[in-house]
Amino acid sequence: MSTGSHKQTNTEKCVWILCREGIEEILPSEAHSLANDRLYVSLTHSRTGRNHIVSRFTSRDELIKALLASSFVPVYSGFRPVEFNGQKWIDGGFTDSLPILPVGRTITVSPFAGLQDVCPVHRGRINTQLTLANMNIMILLIPVIVEGHRTRTVVH
């Protein structure tokens, strides 16, 4: 997914700076120590497309780079994947959005309604699910009524 000589646009720089500044503002100075073996970050290698889970961080900056890489969605976030430990990475959701760890309890978090531990409540009348990269998403189907006739269903 790397474009080689692609120059970073002003929009890409702005998104990168805003994300980084937001993370830096929130994380305490010892965040990497607190996160070691407690936070597992899912990444996708930009060239091979393989998933990698990171749970050890040698510095706060390394933790921040892992978080930025795990939230990098190509095109939407820009065209240059985030460099982390000498390699280019994108959002781990492309290959394993909700990794289940072999030991202990995994708390799953998703911005989409579904079966995760932390997610929005599904408010649809019909339970329609879509599975993407190991994550179940509930689809809200709303019937559209035009002049008393049911015409089509809109997906939200």
CSV table of C-alpha atoms in Angstrom, one decimal:
chain,number,residue,atom,x,y,z
A,1,MET,CA,0.0,0.0,0.0
A,2,SER,CA,3.0,2.2,0.1
A,3,THR,CA,3.2,4.6,-2.8
A,4,GLY,CA,7.0,5.0,-2.7
A,5,SER,CA,7.7,8.6,-3.7
A,6,HIS,CA,4.3,10.0,-2.9
A,7,LYS,CA,4.6,13.4,-1.2
A,8,GLN,CA,2.5,13.9,1.9
A,9,THR,CA,-0.3,16.4,1.3
A,10,ASN,CA,-1.2,19.2,3.7
A,11,THR,CA,-4.4,17.3,4.6
A,12,GLU,CA,-2.4,14.2,5.5
A,13,LYS,CA,0.0,16.2,7.6
A,14,CYS,CA,-2.9,17.9,9.4
A,15,VAL,CA,-4.6,14.5,10.2
A,16,TRP,CA,-1.3,13.1,11.4
A,17,ILE,CA,-0.5,16.1,13.6
A,18,LEU,CA,-4.1,16.2,15.1
A,19,CYS,CA,-4.0,12.5,15.9
A,20,ARG,CA,-0.6,12.6,17.3
A,21,GLU,CA,-1.3,15.8,19.4
A,22,GLY,CA,-4.5,14.2,20.7
A,23,ILE,CA,-2.8,11.0,21.8
A,24,GLU,CA,0.2,12.9,23.3
A,25,GLU,CA,-2.2,15.1,25.3
A,26,ILE,CA,-4.1,12.1,26.8
A,27,LEU,CA,-1.3,9.7,27.5
A,28,PRO,CA,0.8,10.1,30.7
A,29,SER,CA,4.6,10.1,30.5
A,30,GLU,CA,4.8,6.5,31.7
A,31,ALA,CA,2.0,5.2,29.5
A,32,HIS,CA,4.3,2.7,27.7
A,33,SER,CA,5.2,1.1,31.1
A,34,LEU,CA,1.5,0.9,32.1
A,35,ALA,CA,0.5,-0.6,28.7
A,36,ASN,CA,3.1,-3.3,28.5
A,37,ASP,CA,1.4,-6.7,28.4
A,38,ARG,CA,-1.9,-5.1,29.2
A,39,LEU,CA,-2.7,-3.3,25.9
A,40,TYR,CA,-2.6,-5.3,22.7
A,41,VAL,CA,-2.5,-3.3,19.4
A,42,SER,CA,-3.5,-4.9,16.1
A,43,LEU,CA,-1.5,-3.8,13.1
A,44,THR,CA,-1.5,-4.9,9.4
A,45,HIS,CA,1.8,-4.9,7.5
A,46,SER,CA,1.4,-2.6,4.5
A,47,ARG,CA,3.2,-4.8,2.0
A,48,THR,CA,2.5,-8.4,3.2
A,49,GLY,CA,-1.0,-7.8,4.5
A,50,ARG,CA,-0.3,-9.9,7.6
A,51,ASN,CA,-1.6,-9.1,11.0
A,52,HIS,CA,0.7,-8.4,13.9
A,53,ILE,CA,-0.1,-7.9,17.6
A,54,VAL,CA,2.1,-5.6,19.6
A,55,SER,CA,2.0,-5.5,23.4
A,56,ARG,CA,5.5,-4.4,24.5
A,57,PHE,CA,6.6,-0.8,24.2
A,58,THR,CA,10.1,0.5,25.0
A,59,SER,CA,9.0,4.2,25.1
A,60,ARG,CA,6.0,6.4,25.1
A,61,ASP,CA,6.9,7.5,21.5
A,62,GLU,CA,6.9,3.8,20.4
A,63,LEU,CA,3.4,3.3,22.0
A,64,ILE,CA,2.2,6.5,20.2
A,65,LYS,CA,3.5,5.3,16.8
A,66,ALA,CA,1.8,1.9,17.4
A,67,LEU,CA,-1.5,3.6,18.1
A,68,LEU,CA,-1.2,5.9,15.1
A,69,ALA,CA,-0.4,2.9,12.9
A,70,SER,CA,-3.3,1.0,14.2
A,71,SER,CA,-5.7,3.8,13.3
A,72,PHE,CA,-4.2,4.5,9.8
A,73,VAL,CA,-6.9,3.8,7.1
A,74,PRO,CA,-5.3,4.2,3.6
A,75,VAL,CA,-6.7,7.0,1.5
A,76,TYR,CA,-8.9,8.3,4.4
A,77,SER,CA,-5.8,8.9,6.6
A,78,GLY,CA,-3.5,9.5,3.7
A,79,PHE,CA,-1.3,7.6,1.3
A,80,ARG,CA,1.8,6.9,3.4
A,81,PRO,CA,1.4,4.2,6.0
A,82,VAL,CA,2.8,4.9,9.5
A,83,GLU,CA,6.4,3.7,10.2
A,84,PHE,CA,6.7,1.7,13.4
A,85,ASN,CA,9.9,-0.2,14.3
A,86,GLY,CA,11.3,0.3,10.8
A,87,GLN,CA,8.3,-1.1,8.9
A,88,LYS,CA,5.2,0.5,7.4
A,89,TRP,CA,1.8,-0.4,9.0
A,90,ILE,CA,-1.9,0.3,8.6
A,91,ASP,CA,-5.0,-0.3,10.7
A,92,GLY,CA,-5.1,-3.9,12.2
A,93,GLY,CA,-8.8,-4.0,11.5
A,94,PHE,CA,-8.1,-4.9,7.9
A,95,THR,CA,-6.8,-8.3,9.0
A,96,ASP,CA,-8.1,-8.9,12.5
A,97,SER,CA,-10.3,-6.1,13.9
A,98,LEU,CA,-11.0,-7.9,17.2
A,99,PRO,CA,-8.2,-10.2,18.1
A,100,ILE,CA,-9.0,-12.7,20.9
A,101,LEU,CA,-6.0,-13.3,23.1
A,102,PRO,CA,-5.1,-16.9,24.1
A,103,VAL,CA,-4.8,-16.0,27.8
A,104,GLY,CA,-7.1,-14.0,30.1
A,105,ARG,CA,-10.2,-12.0,29.3
A,106,THR,CA,-10.3,-9.9,26.1
A,107,ILE,CA,-12.6,-6.9,26.2
A,108,THR,CA,-13.7,-6.2,22.7
A,109,VAL,CA,-14.4,-2.5,21.6
A,110,SER,CA,-16.0,-1.4,18.4
A,111,PRO,CA,-17.5,1.9,17.0
A,112,PHE,CA,-20.2,-0.3,15.3
A,113,ALA,CA,-23.3,-1.9,16.9
A,114,GLY,CA,-22.7,-5.6,17.3
A,115,LEU,CA,-21.7,-8.4,19.7
A,116,GLN,CA,-18.7,-6.6,21.2
A,117,ASP,CA,-18.3,-5.9,24.9
A,118,VAL,CA,-18.2,-2.1,24.3
A,119,CYS,CA,-20.2,-0.8,21.3
A,120,PRO,CA,-23.3,1.2,20.5
A,121,VAL,CA,-26.7,-0.3,21.1
A,122,HIS,CA,-28.4,-1.8,18.0
A,123,ARG,CA,-31.7,0.0,17.5
A,124,GLY,CA,-33.0,-1.8,14.4
A,125,ARG,CA,-36.1,-4.0,14.2
A,126,ILE,CA,-34.3,-6.7,12.3
A,127,ASN,CA,-31.2,-8.5,13.5
A,128,THR,CA,-29.0,-8.4,10.4
A,129,GLN,CA,-25.3,-9.0,10.9
A,130,LEU,CA,-22.3,-8.6,8.7
A,131,THR,CA,-19.0,-10.2,9.6
A,132,LEU,CA,-15.9,-8.3,8.6
A,133,ALA,CA,-12.3,-9.2,9.6
A,134,ASN,CA,-13.4,-11.1,12.7
A,135,MET,CA,-16.0,-8.5,13.8
A,136,ASN,CA,-19.8,-8.8,13.8
A,137,ILE,CA,-21.6,-5.6,12.8
A,138,MET,CA,-25.3,-5.1,13.2
A,139,ILE,CA,-26.9,-3.5,10.2
A,140,LEU,CA,-29.9,-1.2,10.7
A,141,LEU,CA,-32.5,-1.7,8.1
A,142,ILE,CA,-35.2,1.1,7.8
A,143,PRO,CA,-38.2,0.7,5.6
A,144,VAL,CA,-38.9,3.8,3.5
A,145,ILE,CA,-42.5,4.7,3.0
A,146,VAL,CA,-43.5,6.9,0.1
A,147,GLU,CA,-47.2,7.9,-0.1
A,148,GLY,CA,-48.4,4.9,1.9
A,149,HIS,CA,-46.4,2.3,-0.1
A,150,ARG,CA,-43.3,0.5,1.0
A,151,THR,CA,-40.7,1.1,-1.7
A,152,ARG,CA,-37.3,0.1,-0.5
A,153,THR,CA,-35.1,-0.5,2.5
A,154,VAL,CA,-32.3,1.8,3.4
A,155,VAL,CA,-29.2,0.5,5.1
A,156,HIS,CA,-27.5,2.7,7.8
